[in-house]
GROMACS .gro file of C-alpha atoms in nm:
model
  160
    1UNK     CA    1   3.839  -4.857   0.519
    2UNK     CA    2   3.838  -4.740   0.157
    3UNK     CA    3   3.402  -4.801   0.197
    4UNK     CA    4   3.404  -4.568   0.489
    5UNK     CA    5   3.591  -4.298   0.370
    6UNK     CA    6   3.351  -4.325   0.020
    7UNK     CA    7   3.095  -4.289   0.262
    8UNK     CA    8   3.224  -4.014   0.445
    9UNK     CA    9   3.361  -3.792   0.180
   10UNK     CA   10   2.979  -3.850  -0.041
   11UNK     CA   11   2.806  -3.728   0.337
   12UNK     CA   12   3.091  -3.435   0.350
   13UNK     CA   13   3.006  -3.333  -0.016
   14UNK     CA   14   2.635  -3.339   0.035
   15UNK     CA   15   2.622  -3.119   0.343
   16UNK     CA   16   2.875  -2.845   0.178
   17UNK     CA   17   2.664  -2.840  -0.086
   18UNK     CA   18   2.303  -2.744   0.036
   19UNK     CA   19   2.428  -2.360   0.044
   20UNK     CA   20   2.469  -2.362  -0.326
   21UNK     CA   21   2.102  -2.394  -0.342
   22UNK     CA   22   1.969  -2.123  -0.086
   23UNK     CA   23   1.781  -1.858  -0.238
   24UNK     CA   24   1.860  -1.651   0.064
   25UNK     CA   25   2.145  -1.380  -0.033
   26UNK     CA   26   2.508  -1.332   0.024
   27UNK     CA   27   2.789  -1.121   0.161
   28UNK     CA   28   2.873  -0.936   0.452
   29UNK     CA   29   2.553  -0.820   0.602
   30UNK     CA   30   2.503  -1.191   0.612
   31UNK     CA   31   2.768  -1.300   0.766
   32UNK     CA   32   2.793  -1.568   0.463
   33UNK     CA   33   3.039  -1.489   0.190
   34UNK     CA   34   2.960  -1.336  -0.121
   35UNK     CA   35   3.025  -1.559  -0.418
   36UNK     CA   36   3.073  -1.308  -0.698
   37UNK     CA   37   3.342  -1.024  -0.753
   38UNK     CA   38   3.118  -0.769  -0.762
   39UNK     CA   39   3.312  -0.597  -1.076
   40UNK     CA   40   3.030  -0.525  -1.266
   41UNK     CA   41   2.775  -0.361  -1.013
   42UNK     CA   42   2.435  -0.145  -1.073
   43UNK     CA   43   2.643   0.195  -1.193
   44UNK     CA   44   2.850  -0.008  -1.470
   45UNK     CA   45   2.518  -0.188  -1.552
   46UNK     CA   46   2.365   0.149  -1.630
   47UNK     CA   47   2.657   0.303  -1.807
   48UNK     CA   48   2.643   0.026  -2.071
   49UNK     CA   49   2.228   0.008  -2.098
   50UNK     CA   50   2.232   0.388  -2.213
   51UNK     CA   51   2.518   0.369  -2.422
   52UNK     CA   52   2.333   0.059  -2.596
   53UNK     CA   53   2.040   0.206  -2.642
   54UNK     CA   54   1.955   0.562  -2.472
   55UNK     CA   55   1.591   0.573  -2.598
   56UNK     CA   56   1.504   0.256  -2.428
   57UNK     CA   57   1.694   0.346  -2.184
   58UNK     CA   58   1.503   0.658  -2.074
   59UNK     CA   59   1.182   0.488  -2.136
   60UNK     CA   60   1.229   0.235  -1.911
   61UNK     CA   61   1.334   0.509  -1.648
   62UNK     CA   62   1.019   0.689  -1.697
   63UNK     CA   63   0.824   0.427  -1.671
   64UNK     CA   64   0.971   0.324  -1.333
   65UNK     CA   65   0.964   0.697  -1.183
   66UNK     CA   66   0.570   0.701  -1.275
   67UNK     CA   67   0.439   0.333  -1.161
   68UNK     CA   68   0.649   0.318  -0.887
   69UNK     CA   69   0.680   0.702  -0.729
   70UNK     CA   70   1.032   0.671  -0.766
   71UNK     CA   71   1.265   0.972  -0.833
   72UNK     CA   72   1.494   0.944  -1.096
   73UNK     CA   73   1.843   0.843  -0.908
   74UNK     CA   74   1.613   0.556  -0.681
   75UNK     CA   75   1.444   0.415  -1.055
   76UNK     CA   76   1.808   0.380  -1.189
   77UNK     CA   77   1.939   0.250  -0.871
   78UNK     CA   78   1.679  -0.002  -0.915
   79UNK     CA   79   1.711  -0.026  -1.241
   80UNK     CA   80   2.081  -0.112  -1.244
   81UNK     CA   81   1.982  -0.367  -0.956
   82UNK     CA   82   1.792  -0.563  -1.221
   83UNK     CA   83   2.051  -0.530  -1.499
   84UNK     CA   84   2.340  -0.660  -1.278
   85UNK     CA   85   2.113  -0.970  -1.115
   86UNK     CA   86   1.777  -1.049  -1.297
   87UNK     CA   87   1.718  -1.360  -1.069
   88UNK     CA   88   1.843  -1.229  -0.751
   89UNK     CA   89   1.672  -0.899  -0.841
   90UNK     CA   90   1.316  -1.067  -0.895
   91UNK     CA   91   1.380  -1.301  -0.571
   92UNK     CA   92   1.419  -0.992  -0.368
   93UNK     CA   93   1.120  -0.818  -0.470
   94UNK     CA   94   0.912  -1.109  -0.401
   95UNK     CA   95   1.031  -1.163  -0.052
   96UNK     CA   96   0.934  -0.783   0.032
   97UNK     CA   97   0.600  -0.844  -0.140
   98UNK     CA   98   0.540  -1.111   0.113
   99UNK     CA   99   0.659  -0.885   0.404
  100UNK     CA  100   0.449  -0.626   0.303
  101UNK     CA  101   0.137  -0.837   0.264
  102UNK     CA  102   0.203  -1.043   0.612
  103UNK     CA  103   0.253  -1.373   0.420
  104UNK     CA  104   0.396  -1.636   0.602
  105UNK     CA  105   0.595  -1.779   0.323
  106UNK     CA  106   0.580  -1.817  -0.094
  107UNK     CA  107   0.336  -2.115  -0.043
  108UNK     CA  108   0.148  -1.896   0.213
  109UNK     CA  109   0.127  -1.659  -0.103
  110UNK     CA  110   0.019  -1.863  -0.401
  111UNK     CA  111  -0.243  -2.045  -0.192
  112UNK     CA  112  -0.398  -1.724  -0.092
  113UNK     CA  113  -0.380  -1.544  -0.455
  114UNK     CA  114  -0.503  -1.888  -0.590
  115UNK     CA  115  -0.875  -1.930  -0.741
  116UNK     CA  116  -0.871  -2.246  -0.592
  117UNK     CA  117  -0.698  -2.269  -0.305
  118UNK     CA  118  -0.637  -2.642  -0.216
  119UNK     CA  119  -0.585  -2.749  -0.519
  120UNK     CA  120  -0.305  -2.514  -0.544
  121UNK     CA  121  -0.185  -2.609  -0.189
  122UNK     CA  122  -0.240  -2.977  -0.309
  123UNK     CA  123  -0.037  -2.931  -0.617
  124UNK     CA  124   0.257  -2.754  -0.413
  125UNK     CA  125   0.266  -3.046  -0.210
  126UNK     CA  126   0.295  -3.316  -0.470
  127UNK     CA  127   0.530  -3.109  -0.627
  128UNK     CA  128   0.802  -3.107  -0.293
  129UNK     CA  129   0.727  -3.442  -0.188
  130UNK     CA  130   0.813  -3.603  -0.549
  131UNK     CA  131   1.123  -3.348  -0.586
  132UNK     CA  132   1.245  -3.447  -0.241
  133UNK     CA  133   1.218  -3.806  -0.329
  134UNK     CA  134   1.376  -3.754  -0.640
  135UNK     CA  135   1.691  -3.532  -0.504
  136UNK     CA  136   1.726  -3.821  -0.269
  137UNK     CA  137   1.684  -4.093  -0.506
  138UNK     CA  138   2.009  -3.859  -0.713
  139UNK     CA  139   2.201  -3.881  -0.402
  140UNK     CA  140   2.168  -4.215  -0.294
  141UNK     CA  141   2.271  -4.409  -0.647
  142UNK     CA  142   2.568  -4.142  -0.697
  143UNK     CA  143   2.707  -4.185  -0.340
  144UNK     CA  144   2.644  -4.604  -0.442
  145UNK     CA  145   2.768  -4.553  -0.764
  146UNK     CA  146   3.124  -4.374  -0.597
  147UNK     CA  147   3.128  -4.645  -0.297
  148UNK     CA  148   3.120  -4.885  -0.586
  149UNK     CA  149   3.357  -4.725  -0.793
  150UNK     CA  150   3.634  -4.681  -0.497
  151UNK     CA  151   3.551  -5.053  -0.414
  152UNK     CA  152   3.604  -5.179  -0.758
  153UNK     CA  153   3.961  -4.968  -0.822
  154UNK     CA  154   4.152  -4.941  -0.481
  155UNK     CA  155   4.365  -4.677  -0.417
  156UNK     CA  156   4.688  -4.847  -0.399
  157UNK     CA  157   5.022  -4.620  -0.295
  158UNK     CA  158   5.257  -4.586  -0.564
  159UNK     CA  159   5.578  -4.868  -0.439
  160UNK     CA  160   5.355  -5.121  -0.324
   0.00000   0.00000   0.00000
């Protein structure tokens, strides 16, 4: 019983957990929750960058309102963006880089920008099938390891 419920409770972890790794994003447009408090958004972001340094500050501004044709309240909206989520920020302007440019998918992208294209395609390839083995290879000896664990110590109810 004890072997089955390892089992069970390492399958239950492992499914709850893929989320944690999506790169799509969160919160109620979604329909998936969002997993930060949103305290510090885009306006607070700003407020602190030009109190740090104001200079730099409306340099960077500039610079976004002439490469991008952007007026100045849509540069420090997107500005701010940036500030509050670097990762999420960057992740987001790829994905409307590939909408714009009617790619399929990131792998769609790099094989197309590539000089050489199957290498690159080859190379992408390699790279998921050896990660997937690997992430499953992770799972496999720590689910093991816990089945062995919870075989070696029973749980035994205090009184008995």
């Amino acid at each position: 019983m004890n072997l089955l419920r390892s089992f069970l409770l390492a399958v239950a972890v492992a499914a709850t957990s893929v989320g944690a790794f999506s790169v799509l994003p969160n919160g109620p447009a979604t329909g998936r929750p969002a997993t930060s408090l949103s305290v510090f958004g885009p306006k607070q972001a700003l407020v602190v960058e030009r109190t740090k340094n104001p200079a730099k500050f409306e340099q960077t501004i500039q610079g976004l309102m002439s490469s991008k044709g952007l007026t100045r309240g849509q540069a420090e909206k997107r500005y701010g963006e940036f500030l509050v989520d670097p990762d999420g920020f960057a992740l987001k302007a790829a994905e409307e880089e590939r909408r714009e440019k009617g790619y399929k998918d990131w792998i769609d992208q790099a094989v197309s920008k590539s000089d050489d294209p199957e290498a690159t395609l080859k190379r992408i390839k390699e790279f998921q099938r050896f990660n997937s083995i690997k992430g499953t290879a992770i799972m496999v000896i720590a689910g093991g390891a816990a089945v062995w664990y919870n075989y070696a110590n029973p749980y035994i109810p205090p009184g008995h």
